[in-house]
Every structure is written in structure tokens, then in C-alpha cells.
Amino acid sequence: MRSQEQLYRRVLRAFPEPRERLRLAEVGCGRGLGAALALREFRFASVTGVDIHPDQVERARAVNARAMATYPDRLGYTIGSADELPFHDASLDGVYSVEAAQHFRELTGFAREAARVLRPGGRLVVTTFFATPGDEITERLKILLASFADGLDIAHHLDDFTTDLTDTGFTDATTETIGPDVWPGLDRYLADTVPTDHWTRNFLPAWRHGLLDYHLVTATRAA
């Protein structure tokens, strides 16, 4: 959908020029459309989409077969997990993740692996939603949103993640709240596709009640 593409563009603009020299990986690539967009619109040297689910990787390869044929040495999709990335040490210039980190069991391993595969000076860019700290907040999210109740989404906290980044070798970690640009648009999209009483419609009130918010996080691998 258009808003998802705009979110990808916002993330990808966080990488410095000249982008044609940068080798990137997307962690939690899903259907792989973002990785294809990254190569098509931003002309990175290479982009590899990584997903833990083999069926998602196969789907990404099928959906983006034309793009892979157009950029045979620059676009690819492979199996891997956030805490065990399939790349050599210091082999990438950038790592990014778009609306996937809320599914990762924990973020410390992700921060550690991103630091390992990035060269000194490489950049990490992550956008996802984080829960407001507090046990009562977590319980309220489980009541409002089935994805939290069944464990699909994890109530990660932004401060914990930025601490993980600092502890694993990142500097200049910055965070930006982008909830106003995400939640209302998501709800408008859902209004056209799901009933009013479906649990997914509770993301907007959860945000309005201060239970969670969407953030853009950037950090630089220390030299």
C-alpha cells in the first residue's frame, strides 16, 4: 500500500549519499517489496532481504522475480533470523528493518548481530512500534490487540533498545516519534478492509491512550 512505501522511503533516506556504494540488508523483509523498492528507487549497490520464514523467502523471490532478473547481482532474498544474520563480519554498509522488530523475540541479539555485520561507520535504521513501559501497559495491550495476546507482537521498550545499541557498539543513537504519520493512515486503510469491531482497529486507540507509539531509530556502528 502507498503508506507502506512511504514508510520505506523515510527509512531509506536515512542512509547517506552516495547510496550507489552502499550494501544493505533488510531484516524481516516479508514479501520483499521494500528491498525491491530500495534498489529500484535509491540505487543501492546491493540489497538482501532476510526473513526467518522459508515460505516468506520463497514468496519474496516469486513476487519480485522481475526485479531480481533486472538486478541479478544486486537484489536477493535469503533465510536468516534477527539474532543470526547470514553475513560475514563487517560486510555491510547498512542494515534496516521496517515494521518487523515487534515480532523479534528479543532485541539485544538483533543489536549485537547488526553491530557484527556492519562495517565501522555503517548505519542501522529501524522503524516499528514500541510499547510504553509498565506491566499494566503490557496487559492492556494484550486485552486490546490479539497480536500481543498471542505473542505475535512483543511489547519491546524503546529505551531498552537504545541501551542495547549502545552496549553492542553503536553510537549516535537517535529516535524520532512518527506515530502521527502512521496510526491515522493505518486506521483509514483498515477501515476499507476490515469490520469496525475487528481487533486491528484497536491500534489507533492504543496509540491515542499512550500504550504504544511508532518510532524511527537510527544508530552508527562505532569505529
GROMACS .gro file of C-alpha atoms in nm, residues 10-15 25 94-98 110 118 123-127 161 216-219:
model
   24
   10ARG     CA    1   1.150   0.753   0.504
   11VAL     CA    2   1.377   0.477   0.633
   12LEU     CA    3   1.591   0.456   0.321
   13ARG     CA    4   1.651   0.831   0.311
   14ALA     CA    5   1.831   0.791   0.644
   15PHE     CA    6   2.123   0.631   0.461
   25ALA     CA    7   2.030  -0.588   0.427
   94GLY     CA    8   2.367  -0.059   0.624
   95VAL     CA    9   2.104  -0.269   0.797
   96TYR     CA   10   1.741  -0.170   0.817
   97SER     CA   11   1.412  -0.313   0.936
   98VAL     CA   12   1.061  -0.186   0.868
  110PHE     CA   13   1.942  -0.815   1.688
  118LEU     CA   14   2.814  -0.364   0.980
  123ARG     CA   15   2.425   0.263   0.976
  124LEU     CA   16   2.132   0.084   1.135
  125VAL     CA   17   1.779   0.216   1.072
  126VAL     CA   18   1.477   0.059   1.238
  127THR     CA   19   1.114   0.161   1.241
  161PHE     CA   20   1.656  -0.098   2.260
  216LEU     CA   21   1.224   0.568   1.378
  217VAL     CA   22   1.558   0.468   1.530
  218THR     CA   23   1.898   0.531   1.372
  219ALA     CA   24   2.245   0.446   1.500
   0.00000   0.00000   0.00000
